Short mmCIF file of C-alpha atoms in Angstrom, two decimals:
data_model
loop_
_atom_site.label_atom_id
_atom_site.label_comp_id
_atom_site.label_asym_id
_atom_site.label_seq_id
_atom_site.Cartn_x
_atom_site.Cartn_y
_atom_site.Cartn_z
CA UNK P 1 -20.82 -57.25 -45.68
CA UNK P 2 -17.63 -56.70 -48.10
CA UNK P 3 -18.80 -56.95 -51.84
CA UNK P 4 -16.27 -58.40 -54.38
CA UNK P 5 -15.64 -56.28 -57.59
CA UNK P 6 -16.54 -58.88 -60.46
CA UNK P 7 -15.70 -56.49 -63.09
CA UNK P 8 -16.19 -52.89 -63.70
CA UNK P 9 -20.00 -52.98 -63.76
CA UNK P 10 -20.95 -55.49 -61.25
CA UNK P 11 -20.41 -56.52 -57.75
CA UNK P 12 -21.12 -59.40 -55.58
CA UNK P 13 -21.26 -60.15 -52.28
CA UNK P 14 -19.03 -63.34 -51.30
CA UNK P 15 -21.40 -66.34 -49.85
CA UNK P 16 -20.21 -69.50 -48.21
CA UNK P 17 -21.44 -73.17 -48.13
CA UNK P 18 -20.98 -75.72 -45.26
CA UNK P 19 -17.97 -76.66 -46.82
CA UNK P 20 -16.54 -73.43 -46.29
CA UNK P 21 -16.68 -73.16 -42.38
CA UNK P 22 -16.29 -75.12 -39.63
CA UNK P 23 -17.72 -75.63 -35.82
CA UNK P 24 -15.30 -73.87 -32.88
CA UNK P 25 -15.03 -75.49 -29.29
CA UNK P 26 -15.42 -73.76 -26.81
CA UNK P 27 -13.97 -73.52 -23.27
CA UNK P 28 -15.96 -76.48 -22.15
CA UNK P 29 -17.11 -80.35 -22.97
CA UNK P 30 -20.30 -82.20 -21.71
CA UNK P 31 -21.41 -85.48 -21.95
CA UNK P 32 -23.13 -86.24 -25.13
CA UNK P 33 -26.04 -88.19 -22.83
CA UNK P 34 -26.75 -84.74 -21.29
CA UNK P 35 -27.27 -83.25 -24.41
CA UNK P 36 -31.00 -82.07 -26.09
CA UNK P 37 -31.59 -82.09 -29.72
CA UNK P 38 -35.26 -82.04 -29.17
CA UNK P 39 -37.55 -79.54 -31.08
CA UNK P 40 -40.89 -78.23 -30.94
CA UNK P 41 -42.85 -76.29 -34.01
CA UNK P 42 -46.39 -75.37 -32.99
CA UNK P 43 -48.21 -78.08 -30.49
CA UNK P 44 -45.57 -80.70 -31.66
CA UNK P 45 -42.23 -81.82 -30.27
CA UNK P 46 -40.11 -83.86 -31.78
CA UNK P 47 -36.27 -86.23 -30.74
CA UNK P 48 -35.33 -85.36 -33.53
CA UNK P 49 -34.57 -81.60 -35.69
CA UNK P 50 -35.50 -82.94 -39.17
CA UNK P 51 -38.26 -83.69 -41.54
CA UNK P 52 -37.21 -85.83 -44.15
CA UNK P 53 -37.94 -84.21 -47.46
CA UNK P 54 -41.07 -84.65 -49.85
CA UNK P 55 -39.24 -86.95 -52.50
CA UNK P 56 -40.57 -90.42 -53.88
CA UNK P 57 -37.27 -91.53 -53.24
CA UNK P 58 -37.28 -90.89 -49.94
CA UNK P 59 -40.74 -90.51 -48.54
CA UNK P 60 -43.33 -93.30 -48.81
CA UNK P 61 -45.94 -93.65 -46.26
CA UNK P 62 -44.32 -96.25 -45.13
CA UNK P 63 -40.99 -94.38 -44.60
CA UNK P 64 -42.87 -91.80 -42.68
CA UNK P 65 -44.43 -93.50 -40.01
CA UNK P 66 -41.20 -95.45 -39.60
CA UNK P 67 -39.24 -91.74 -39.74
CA UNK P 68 -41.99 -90.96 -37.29
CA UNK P 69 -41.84 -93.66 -34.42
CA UNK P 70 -37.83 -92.42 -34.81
CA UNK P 71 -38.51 -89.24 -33.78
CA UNK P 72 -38.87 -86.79 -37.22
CA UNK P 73 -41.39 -86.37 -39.38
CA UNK P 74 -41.62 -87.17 -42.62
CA UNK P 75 -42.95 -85.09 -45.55
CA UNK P 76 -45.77 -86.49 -47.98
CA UNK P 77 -45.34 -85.66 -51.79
CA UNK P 78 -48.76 -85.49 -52.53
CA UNK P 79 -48.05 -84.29 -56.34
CA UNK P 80 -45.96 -87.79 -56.74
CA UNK P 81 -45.87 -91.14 -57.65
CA UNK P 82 -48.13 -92.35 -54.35
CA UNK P 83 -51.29 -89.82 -55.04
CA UNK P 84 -50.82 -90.74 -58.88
CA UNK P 85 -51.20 -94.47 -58.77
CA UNK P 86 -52.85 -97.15 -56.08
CA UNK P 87 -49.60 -99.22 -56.37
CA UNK P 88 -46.45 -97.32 -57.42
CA UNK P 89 -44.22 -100.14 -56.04
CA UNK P 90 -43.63 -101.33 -59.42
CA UNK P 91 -42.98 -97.93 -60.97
CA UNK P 92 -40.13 -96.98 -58.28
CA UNK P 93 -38.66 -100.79 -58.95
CA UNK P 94 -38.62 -99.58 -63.00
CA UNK P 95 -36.81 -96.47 -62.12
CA UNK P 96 -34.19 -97.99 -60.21
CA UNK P 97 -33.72 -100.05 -63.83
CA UNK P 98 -34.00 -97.43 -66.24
CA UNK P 99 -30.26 -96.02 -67.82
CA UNK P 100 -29.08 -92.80 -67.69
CA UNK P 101 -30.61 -92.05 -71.42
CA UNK P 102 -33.61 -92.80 -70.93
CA UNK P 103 -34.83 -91.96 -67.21
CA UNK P 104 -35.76 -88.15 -67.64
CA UNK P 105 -38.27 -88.96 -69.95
CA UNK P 106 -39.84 -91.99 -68.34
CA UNK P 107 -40.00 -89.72 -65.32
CA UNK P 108 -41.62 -87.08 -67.45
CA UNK P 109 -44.27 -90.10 -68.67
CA UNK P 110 -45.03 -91.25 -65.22
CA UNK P 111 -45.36 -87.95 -63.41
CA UNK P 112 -47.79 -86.47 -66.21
CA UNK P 113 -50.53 -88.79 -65.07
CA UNK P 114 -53.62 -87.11 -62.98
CA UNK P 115 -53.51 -86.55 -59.27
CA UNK P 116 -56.27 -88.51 -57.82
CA UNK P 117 -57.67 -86.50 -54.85
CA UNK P 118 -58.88 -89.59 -53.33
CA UNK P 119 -55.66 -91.17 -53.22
CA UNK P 120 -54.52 -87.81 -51.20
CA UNK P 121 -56.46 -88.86 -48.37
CA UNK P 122 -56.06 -92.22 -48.44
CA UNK P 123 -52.02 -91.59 -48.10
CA UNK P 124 -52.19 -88.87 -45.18
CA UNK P 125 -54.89 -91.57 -43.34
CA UNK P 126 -51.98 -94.61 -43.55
CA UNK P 127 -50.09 -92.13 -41.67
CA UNK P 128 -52.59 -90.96 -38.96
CA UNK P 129 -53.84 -94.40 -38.58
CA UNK P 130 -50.00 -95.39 -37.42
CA UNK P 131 -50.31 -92.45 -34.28
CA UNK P 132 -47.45 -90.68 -35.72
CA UNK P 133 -47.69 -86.89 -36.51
CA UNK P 134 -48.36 -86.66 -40.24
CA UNK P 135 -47.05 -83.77 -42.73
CA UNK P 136 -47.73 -83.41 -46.18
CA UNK P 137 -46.54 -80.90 -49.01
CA UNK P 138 -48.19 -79.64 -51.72
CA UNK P 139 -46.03 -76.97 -54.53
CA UNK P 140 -47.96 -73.24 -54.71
CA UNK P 141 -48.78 -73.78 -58.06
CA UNK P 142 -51.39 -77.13 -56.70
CA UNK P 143 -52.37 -76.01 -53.23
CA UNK P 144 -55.40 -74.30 -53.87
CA UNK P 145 -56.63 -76.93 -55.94
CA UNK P 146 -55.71 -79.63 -53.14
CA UNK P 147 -55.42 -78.46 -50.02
CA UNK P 148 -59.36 -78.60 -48.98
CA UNK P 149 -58.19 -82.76 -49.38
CA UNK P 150 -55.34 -82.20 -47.70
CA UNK P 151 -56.81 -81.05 -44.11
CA UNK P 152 -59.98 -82.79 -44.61
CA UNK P 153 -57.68 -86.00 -44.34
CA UNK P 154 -56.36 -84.84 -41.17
CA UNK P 155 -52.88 -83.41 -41.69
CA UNK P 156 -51.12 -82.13 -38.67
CA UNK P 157 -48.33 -79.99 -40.53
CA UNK P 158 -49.20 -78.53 -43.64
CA UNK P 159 -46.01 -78.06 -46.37
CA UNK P 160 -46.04 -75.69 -48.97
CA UNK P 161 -42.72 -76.07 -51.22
CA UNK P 162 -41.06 -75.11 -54.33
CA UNK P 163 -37.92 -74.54 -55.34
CA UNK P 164 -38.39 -71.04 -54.67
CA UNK P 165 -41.48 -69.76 -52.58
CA UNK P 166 -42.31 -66.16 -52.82
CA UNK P 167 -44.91 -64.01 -50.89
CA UNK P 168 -45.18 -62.16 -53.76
CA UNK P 169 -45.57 -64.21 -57.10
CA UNK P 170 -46.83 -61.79 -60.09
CA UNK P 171 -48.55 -63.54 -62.87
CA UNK P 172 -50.88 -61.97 -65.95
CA UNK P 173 -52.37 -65.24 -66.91
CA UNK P 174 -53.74 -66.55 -63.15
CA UNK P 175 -54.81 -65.34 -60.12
CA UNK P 176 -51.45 -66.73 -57.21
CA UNK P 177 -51.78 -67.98 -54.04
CA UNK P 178 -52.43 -65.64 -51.42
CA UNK P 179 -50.32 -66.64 -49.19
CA UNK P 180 -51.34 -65.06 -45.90
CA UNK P 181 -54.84 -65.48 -46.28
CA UNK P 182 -54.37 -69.08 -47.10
CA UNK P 183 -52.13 -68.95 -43.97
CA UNK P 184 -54.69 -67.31 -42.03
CA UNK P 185 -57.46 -69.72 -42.92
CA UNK P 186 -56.20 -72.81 -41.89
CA UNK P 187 -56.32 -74.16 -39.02
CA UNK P 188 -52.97 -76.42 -39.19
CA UNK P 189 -49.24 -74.64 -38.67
CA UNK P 190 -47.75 -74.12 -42.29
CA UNK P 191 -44.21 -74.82 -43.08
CA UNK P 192 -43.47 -72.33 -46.38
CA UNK P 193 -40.40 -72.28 -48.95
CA UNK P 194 -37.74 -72.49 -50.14
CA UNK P 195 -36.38 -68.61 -49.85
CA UNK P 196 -32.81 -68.05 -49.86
CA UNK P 197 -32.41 -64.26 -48.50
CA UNK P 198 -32.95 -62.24 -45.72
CA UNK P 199 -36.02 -60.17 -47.69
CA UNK P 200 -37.38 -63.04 -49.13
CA UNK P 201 -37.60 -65.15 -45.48
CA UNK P 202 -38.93 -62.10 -43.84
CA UNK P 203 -41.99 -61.62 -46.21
CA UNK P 204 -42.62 -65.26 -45.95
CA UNK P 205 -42.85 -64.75 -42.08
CA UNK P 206 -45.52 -61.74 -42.24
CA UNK P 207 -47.75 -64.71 -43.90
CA UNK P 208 -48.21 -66.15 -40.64
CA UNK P 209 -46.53 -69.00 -41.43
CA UNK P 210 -44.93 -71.45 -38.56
CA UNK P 211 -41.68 -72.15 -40.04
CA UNK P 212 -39.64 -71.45 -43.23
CA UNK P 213 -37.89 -73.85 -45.85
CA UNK P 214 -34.06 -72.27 -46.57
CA UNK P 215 -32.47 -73.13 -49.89
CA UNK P 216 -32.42 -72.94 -53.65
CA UNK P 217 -30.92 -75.57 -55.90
CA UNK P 218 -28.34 -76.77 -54.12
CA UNK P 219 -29.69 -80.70 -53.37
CA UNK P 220 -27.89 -83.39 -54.40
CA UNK P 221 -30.67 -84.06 -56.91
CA UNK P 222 -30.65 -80.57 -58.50
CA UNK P 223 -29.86 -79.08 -61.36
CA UNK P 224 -30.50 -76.11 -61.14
CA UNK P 225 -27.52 -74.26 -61.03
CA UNK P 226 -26.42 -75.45 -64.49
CA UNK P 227 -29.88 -75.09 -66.06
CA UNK P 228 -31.01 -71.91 -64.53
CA UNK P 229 -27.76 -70.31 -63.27
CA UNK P 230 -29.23 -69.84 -59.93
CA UNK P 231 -27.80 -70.70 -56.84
CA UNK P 232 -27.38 -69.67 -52.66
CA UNK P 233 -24.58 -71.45 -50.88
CA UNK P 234 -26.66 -73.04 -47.73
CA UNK P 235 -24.30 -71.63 -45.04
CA UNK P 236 -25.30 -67.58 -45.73
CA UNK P 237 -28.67 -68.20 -46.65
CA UNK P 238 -29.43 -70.12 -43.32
CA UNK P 239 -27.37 -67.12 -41.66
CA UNK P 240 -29.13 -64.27 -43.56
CA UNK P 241 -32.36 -66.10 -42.96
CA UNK P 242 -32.05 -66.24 -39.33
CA UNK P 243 -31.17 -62.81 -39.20
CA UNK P 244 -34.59 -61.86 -40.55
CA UNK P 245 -36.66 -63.80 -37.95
CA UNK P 246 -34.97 -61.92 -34.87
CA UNK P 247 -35.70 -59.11 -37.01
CA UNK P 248 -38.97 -60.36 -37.32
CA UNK P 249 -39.87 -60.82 -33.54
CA UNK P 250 -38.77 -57.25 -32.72
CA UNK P 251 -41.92 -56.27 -35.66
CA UNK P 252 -43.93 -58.73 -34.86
CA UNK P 253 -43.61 -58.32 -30.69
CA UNK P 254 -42.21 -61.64 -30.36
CA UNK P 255 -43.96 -64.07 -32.43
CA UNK P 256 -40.99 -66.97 -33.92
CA UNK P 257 -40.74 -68.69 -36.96
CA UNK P 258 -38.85 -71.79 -37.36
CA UNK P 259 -35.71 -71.76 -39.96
CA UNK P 260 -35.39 -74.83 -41.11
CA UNK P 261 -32.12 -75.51 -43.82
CA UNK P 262 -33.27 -77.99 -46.46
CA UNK P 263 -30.78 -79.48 -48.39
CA UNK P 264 -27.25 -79.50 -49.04
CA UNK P 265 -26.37 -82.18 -46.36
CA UNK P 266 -23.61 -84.13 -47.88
CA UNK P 267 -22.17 -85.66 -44.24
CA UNK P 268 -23.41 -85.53 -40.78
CA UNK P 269 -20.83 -82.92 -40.23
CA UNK P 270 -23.19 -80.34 -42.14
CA UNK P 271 -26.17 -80.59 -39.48
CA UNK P 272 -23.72 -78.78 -36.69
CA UNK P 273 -23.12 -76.08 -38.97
CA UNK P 274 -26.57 -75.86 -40.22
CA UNK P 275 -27.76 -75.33 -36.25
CA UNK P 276 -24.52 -73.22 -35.47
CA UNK P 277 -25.74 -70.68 -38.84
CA UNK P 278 -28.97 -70.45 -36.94
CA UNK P 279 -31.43 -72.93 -38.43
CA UNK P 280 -33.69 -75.05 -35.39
CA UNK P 281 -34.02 -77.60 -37.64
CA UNK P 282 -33.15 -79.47 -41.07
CA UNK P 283 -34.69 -81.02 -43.94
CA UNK P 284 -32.99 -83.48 -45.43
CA UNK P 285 -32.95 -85.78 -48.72
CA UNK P 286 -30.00 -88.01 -50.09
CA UNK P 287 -29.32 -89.25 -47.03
CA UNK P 288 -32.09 -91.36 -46.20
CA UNK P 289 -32.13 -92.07 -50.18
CA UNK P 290 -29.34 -93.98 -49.43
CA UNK P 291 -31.00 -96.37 -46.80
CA UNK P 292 -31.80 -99.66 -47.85
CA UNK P 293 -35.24 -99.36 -47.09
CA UNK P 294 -36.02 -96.39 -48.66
CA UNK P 295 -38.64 -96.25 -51.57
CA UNK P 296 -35.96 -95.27 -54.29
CA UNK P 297 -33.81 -98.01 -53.63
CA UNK P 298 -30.59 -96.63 -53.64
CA UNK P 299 -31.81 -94.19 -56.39
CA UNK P 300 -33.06 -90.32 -55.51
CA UNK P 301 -34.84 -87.78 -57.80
CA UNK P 302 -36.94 -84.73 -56.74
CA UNK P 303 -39.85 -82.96 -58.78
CA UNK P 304 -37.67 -80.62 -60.71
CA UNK P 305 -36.26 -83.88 -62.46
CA UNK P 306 -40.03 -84.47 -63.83
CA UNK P 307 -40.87 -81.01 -65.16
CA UNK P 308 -42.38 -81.52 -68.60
CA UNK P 309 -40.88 -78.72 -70.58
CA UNK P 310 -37.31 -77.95 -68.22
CA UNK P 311 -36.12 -80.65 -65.97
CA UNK P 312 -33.80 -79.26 -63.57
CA UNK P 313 -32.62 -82.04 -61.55
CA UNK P 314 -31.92 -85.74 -62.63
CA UNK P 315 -32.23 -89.34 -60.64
CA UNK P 316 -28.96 -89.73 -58.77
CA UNK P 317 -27.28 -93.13 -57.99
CA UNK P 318 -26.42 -92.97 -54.51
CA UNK P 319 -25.90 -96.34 -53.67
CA UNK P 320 -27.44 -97.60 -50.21
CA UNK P 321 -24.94 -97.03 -46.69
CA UNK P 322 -27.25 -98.36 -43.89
CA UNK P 323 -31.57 -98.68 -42.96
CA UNK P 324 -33.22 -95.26 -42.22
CA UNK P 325 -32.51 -95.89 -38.55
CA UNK P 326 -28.55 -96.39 -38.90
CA UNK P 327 -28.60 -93.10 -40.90
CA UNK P 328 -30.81 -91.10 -38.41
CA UNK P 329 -29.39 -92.65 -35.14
CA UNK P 330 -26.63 -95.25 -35.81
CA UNK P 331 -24.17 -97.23 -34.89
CA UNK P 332 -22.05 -96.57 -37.77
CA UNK P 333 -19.92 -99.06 -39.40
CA UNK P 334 -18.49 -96.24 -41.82
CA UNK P 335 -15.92 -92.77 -41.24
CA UNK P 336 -17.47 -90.79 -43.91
CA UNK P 337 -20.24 -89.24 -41.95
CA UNK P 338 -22.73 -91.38 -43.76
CA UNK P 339 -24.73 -92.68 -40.94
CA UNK P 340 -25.73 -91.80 -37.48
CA UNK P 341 -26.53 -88.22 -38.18
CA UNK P 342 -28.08 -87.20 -35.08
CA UNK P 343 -25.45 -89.05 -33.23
CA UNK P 344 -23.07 -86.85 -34.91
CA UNK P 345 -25.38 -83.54 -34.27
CA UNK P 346 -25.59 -84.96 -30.20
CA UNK P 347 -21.73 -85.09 -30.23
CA UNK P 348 -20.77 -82.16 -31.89
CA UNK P 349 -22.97 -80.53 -29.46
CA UNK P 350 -21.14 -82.08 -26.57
CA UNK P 351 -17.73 -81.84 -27.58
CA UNK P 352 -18.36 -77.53 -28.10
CA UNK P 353 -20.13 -77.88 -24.15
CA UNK P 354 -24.21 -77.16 -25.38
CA UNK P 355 -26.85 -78.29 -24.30
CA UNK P 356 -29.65 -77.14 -25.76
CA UNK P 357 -30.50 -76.44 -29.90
CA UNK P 358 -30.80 -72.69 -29.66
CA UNK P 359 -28.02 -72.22 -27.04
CA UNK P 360 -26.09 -74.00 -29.82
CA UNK P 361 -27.04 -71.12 -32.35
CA UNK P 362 -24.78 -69.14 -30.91
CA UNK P 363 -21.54 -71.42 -30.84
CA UNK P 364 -18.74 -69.78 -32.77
CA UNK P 365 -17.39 -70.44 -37.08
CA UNK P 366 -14.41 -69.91 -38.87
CA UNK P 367 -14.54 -69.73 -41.92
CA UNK P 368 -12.07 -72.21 -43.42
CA UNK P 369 -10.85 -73.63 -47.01
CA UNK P 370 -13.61 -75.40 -48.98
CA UNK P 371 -12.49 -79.22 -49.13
CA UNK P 372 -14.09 -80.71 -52.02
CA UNK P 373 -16.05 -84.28 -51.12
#
């Protein structure tokens, strides 16, 4: 690929977001009720391509086993609010109150309280108990410590996310997570990121891991960017991601790993182009922070917003467009792309004449002018 000249002594190569390009039709149409958007990682199949993200906002188990009877899975934040305290209800109804000055560090009070491993088991059991397929995610940095809890409870799909996941963390003070023998000794499928490159995604894969998490600071939540100066638009990573699994099968003799783009869905319009840059699936957050039955109640925050020393994401006001099942699946009483996502995904699908998720993968871009939101 073409690298810009920045200056003299440095060169970059130019990346693009969703914003940037846009879906092509093709020489055909179908009918959106012929259409697939089902997906299958490991033993389980699912309506719908998404897992909704491990967030308090988003994510209670509640939320998931109502996510779950919809067809997606939701993601358990078991280093949150709901493994910290027995009844968190009224600490999710005080951050919806708090003001703008004071919320980061009431979020840094609240999340510094103990993780009670008992509570981990009692969360992931509400979940199985319901008969809906039950995922959890712990960050590297706790797994070790929690994850004997984690499938002794009984997950099905084990999470391991950060805001960057590496295969090969160096550290002088403590011993890192193995990741392929950790991989190797479970029993569950692990889902593993986020990685934003094509060397990163394909060292993840040689952990044996069952899908990957694509993205870097680019959630609606994050900070990021402006704390750390880091940043991957979504729409190369997912692309230069998905080049390293097919890379990945020809090593491996056919063995696939699951890309899954998580974050940076602003509209319905960005699942399309998520699929069409190669991903099988998508995890998403704001959006189902904005239903009016989520836990955050109209308010969304991630775990980078609670670090103790360098917060690097805040709690967003996002207002509330719809429940969790107008978002996911409609009907839509707004234009914006707000609700019915997978409606949107089904259509899109249709209107370009695929049937199928990965014959979809293939469906042509352009790259076109970014239009602000």
């Amino acid at each position: 690929m073409t690298e810009i000249e920045i200056g003299r002594g440095k060169r970059g190569r130019r990346a693009y977001a969703f914003d940037d390009i846009a879906v092509v039709p093709s020489r055909r149409t179908r009918d959106p009720k012929e259409v697939s958007i089902a997906w299958q990682i490991d033993a389980y199949r699912f309506e719908l391509p998404f897992l909704a993200a491990p967030m308090d906002s988003v994510v209670s188990p509640e939320t998931a086993i109502r996510i779950g009877n919809l067809g997606g899975l939701g993601v358990l934040n078991l280093e949150g609010l709901w493994t910290r305290y027995e009844d968190p209800e009224p600490l999710l109804a005080e951050i919806a109150e708090l003001d703008d000055a004071s919320v980061t560090r009431r979020l840094q009070e609240l999340y510094a309280a103990p993780i009670k491993e008992e509570l981990i088991g009692q969360r992931i059991k509400e979940v199985r108990d319901a008969g809906v397929v039950t995922a959890a995610a712990l960050s590297p940095q706790r797994t070790a410590q929690f994850s004997k809890a984690v499938v002794d409870a009984g997950v099905d799909i084990f999470v391991i996310r950060g805001t960057t996941v590496s295969a090969e963390h160096v550290s002088g003070s403590h011993e890192p997570l193995n990741l392929k023998q950790f991989i190797y000794e479970l029993d569950v499928p692990v889902i593993v990121g986020g990685c934003a490159t094509y060397t990163a995604a394909l060292h993840l894969m040689r952990t044996g891991a069952a899908g990957v998490l694509v993205g870097f600071g680019g959630g609606a939540a994050h900070t990021t960017r402006n704390v750390l100066g880091i940043q991957v638009p979504m729409a190369t990573a997912v692309a230069d991601v998905a080049a390293a699994r097919r890379d990945y099968m020809d090593e491996s003799g056919g063995r696939y790993v699951h890309v899954i783009a998580d974050g940076g869905f602003g509209s319905s319009g960005d699942l399309p182009k998520a699929i069409a840059c190669g991903a099988d699936s998508v995890m998403m957050g704001s959006p189902l922070a904005r239903a009016t039955d989520a836990p955050g109640r109209g308010f969304h925050w991630g775990m980078e917003a609670t670090h103790e020393e360098l917060p690097r994401g805040k709690r967003m006001n996002l207002g509330t467009a719809g429940t969790t099942e107008q978002i996911l699946l409609g009907p839509s009483h707004a234009p914006d792309g707000s609700m019915n996502f997978f409606g949107a995904l089904r259509r899109a699908m249709a209107t370009t004449g695929y049937s199928e998720l990965k014959e979809f993968q293939r469906v042509e871009v352009t790259v076109s002018p970014t239009h602000h939101r």
